[in-house]
Short mmCIF file of C-alpha atoms in Angstrom, two decimals:
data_model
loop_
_atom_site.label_atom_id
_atom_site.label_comp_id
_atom_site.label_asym_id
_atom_site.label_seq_id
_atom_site.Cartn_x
_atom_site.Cartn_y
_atom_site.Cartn_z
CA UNK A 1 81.69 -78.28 15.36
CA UNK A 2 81.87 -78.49 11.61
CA UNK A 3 79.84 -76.11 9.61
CA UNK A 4 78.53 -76.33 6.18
CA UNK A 5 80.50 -74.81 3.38
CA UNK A 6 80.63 -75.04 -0.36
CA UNK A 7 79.03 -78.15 -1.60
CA UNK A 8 79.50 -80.84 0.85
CA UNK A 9 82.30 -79.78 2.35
CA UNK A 10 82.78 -79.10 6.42
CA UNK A 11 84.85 -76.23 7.11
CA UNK A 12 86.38 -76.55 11.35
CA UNK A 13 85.02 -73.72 13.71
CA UNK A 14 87.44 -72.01 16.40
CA UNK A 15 86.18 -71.96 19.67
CA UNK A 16 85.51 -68.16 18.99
CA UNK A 17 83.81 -68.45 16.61
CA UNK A 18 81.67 -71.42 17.81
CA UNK A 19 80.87 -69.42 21.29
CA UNK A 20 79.43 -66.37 19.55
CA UNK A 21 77.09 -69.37 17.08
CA UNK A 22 75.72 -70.81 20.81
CA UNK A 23 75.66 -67.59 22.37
CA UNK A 24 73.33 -66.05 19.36
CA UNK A 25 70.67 -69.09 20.36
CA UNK A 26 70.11 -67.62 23.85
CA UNK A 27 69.77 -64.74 26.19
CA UNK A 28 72.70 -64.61 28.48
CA UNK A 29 71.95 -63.10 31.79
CA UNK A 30 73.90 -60.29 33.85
CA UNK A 31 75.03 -61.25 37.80
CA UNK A 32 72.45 -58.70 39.25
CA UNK A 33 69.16 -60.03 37.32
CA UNK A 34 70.44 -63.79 37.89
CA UNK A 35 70.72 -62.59 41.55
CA UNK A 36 66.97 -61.44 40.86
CA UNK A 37 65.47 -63.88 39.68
CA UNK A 38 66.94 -66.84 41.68
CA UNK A 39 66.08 -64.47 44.95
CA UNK A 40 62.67 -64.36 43.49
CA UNK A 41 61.93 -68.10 42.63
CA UNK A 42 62.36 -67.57 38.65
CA UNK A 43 65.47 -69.28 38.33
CA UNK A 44 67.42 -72.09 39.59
CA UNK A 45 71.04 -71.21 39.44
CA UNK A 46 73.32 -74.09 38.83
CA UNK A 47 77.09 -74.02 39.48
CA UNK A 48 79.65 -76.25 37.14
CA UNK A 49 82.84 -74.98 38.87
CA UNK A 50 85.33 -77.95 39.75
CA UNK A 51 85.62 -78.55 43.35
CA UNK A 52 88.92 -76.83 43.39
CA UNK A 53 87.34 -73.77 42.43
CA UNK A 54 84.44 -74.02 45.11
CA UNK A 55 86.94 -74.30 47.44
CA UNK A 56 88.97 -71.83 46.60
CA UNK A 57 86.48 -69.19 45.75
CA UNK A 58 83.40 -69.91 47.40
CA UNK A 59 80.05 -70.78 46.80
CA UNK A 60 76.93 -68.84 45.50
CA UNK A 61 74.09 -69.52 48.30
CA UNK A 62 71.75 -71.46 46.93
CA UNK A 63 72.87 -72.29 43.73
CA UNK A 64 72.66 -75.89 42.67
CA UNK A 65 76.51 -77.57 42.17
CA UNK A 66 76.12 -80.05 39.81
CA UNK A 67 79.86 -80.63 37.86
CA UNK A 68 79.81 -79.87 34.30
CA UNK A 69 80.76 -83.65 33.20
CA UNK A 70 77.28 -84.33 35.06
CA UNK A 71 75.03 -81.36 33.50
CA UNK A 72 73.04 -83.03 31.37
CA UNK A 73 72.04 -86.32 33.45
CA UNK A 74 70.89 -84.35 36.15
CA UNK A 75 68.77 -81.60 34.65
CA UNK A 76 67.50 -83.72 31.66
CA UNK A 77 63.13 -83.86 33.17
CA UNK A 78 63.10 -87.16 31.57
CA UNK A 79 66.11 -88.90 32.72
CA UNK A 80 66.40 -90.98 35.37
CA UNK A 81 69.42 -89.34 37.20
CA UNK A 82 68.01 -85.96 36.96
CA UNK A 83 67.73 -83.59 40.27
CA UNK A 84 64.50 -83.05 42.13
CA UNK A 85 64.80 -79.70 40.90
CA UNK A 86 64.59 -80.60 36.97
CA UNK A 87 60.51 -80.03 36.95
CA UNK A 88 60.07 -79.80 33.56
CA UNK A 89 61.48 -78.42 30.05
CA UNK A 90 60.13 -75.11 30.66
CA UNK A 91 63.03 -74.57 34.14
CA UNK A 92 64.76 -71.26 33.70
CA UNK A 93 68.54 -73.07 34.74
CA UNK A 94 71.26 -70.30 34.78
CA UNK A 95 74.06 -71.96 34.00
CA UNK A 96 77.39 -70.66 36.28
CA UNK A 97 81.37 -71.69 35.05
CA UNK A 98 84.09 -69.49 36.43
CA UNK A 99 84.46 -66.84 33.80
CA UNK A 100 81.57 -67.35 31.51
CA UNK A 101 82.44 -69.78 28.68
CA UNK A 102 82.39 -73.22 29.48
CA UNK A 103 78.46 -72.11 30.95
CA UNK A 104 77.72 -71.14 27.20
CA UNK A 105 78.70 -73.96 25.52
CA UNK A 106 76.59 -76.06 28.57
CA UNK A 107 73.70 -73.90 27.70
CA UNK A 108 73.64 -74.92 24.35
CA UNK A 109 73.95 -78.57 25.22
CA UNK A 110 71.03 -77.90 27.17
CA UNK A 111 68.83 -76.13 24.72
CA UNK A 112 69.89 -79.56 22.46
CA UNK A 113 68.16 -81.35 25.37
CA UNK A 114 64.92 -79.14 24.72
CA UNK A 115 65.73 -76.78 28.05
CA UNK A 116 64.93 -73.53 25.70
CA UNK A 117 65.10 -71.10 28.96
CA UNK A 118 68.50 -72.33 29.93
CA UNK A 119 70.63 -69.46 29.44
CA UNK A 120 74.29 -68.78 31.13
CA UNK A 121 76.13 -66.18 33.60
CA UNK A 122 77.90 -63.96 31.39
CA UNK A 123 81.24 -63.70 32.97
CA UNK A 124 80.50 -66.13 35.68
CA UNK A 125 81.34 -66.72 39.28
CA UNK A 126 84.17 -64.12 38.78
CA UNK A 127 81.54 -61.49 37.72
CA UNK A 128 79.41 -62.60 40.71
CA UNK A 129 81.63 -61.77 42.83
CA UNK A 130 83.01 -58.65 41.36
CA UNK A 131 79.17 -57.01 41.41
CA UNK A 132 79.79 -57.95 45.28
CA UNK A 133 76.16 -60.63 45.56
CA UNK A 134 76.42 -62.78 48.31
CA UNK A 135 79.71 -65.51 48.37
CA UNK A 136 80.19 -67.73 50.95
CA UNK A 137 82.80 -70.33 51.77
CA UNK A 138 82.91 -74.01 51.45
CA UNK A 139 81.95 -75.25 55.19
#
């Protein structure tokens, strides 16, 4: 991401720098409430881990795997490789990497898309985990 400098200049953006720009778009959402509101039919919770990590970790139950390189086909309501689950541009998709920052910048692709309620796990599947919600492993 280039941003707008002096005249018509583009200065380059560090990753840093471009995470906290996404992040400001959006409300990220804490393991517990994202535990909430999934439990209680608010949110669909969609996990972008590589399979290596599924297998090695675990699984979230419930949450929808759909791999990152895949994100936007499948939850895009108008496209024609999108989930069953991609109702509308008004879903509340909590978006699940490992640690938290590849979710962010999949959020914001997904706000691009006109998903304005997709938000991301702030520290991810690791945080999951660490608040001790429900894991289980790869059958």
């Amino acid at each position: 991401m280039a941003v707008s400098g002096d005249g018509d200049a583009l200065r380059p953006v560090g990753i840093d720098e471009l995470l906290e720009r996404v992040r400001s778009g959006y409300r990220r959402i804490e393991p517990r409430a994202a535990h909430e509101a999934a439990r209680d039919g608010e949110a669909l919770l969609v996990d972008i881990r590589y399979a290596a990590l599924r297998d090695r970790d675990g699984l979230i139950p419930g949450a929808l795997v759909i791999e990152r390189n895949e994100l936007e086909w499948r939850l895009d309501p108008q496209g024609s490789h999108r989930v069953p689950e991609a109702t509308g541009h008004d879903l509340r998709a909590v978006i699940i990497c490992n640690e938290g920052y590849a979710s962010s910048l999949a959020a914001a692709s997904l706000h691009q898309l006109g998903l304005r309620r997709a938000t991301d796990l702030v520290g991810g599947f690791q945080a999951w985990r660490a608040a001790g919600l429900p894991v289980e492993p790869v059958a």
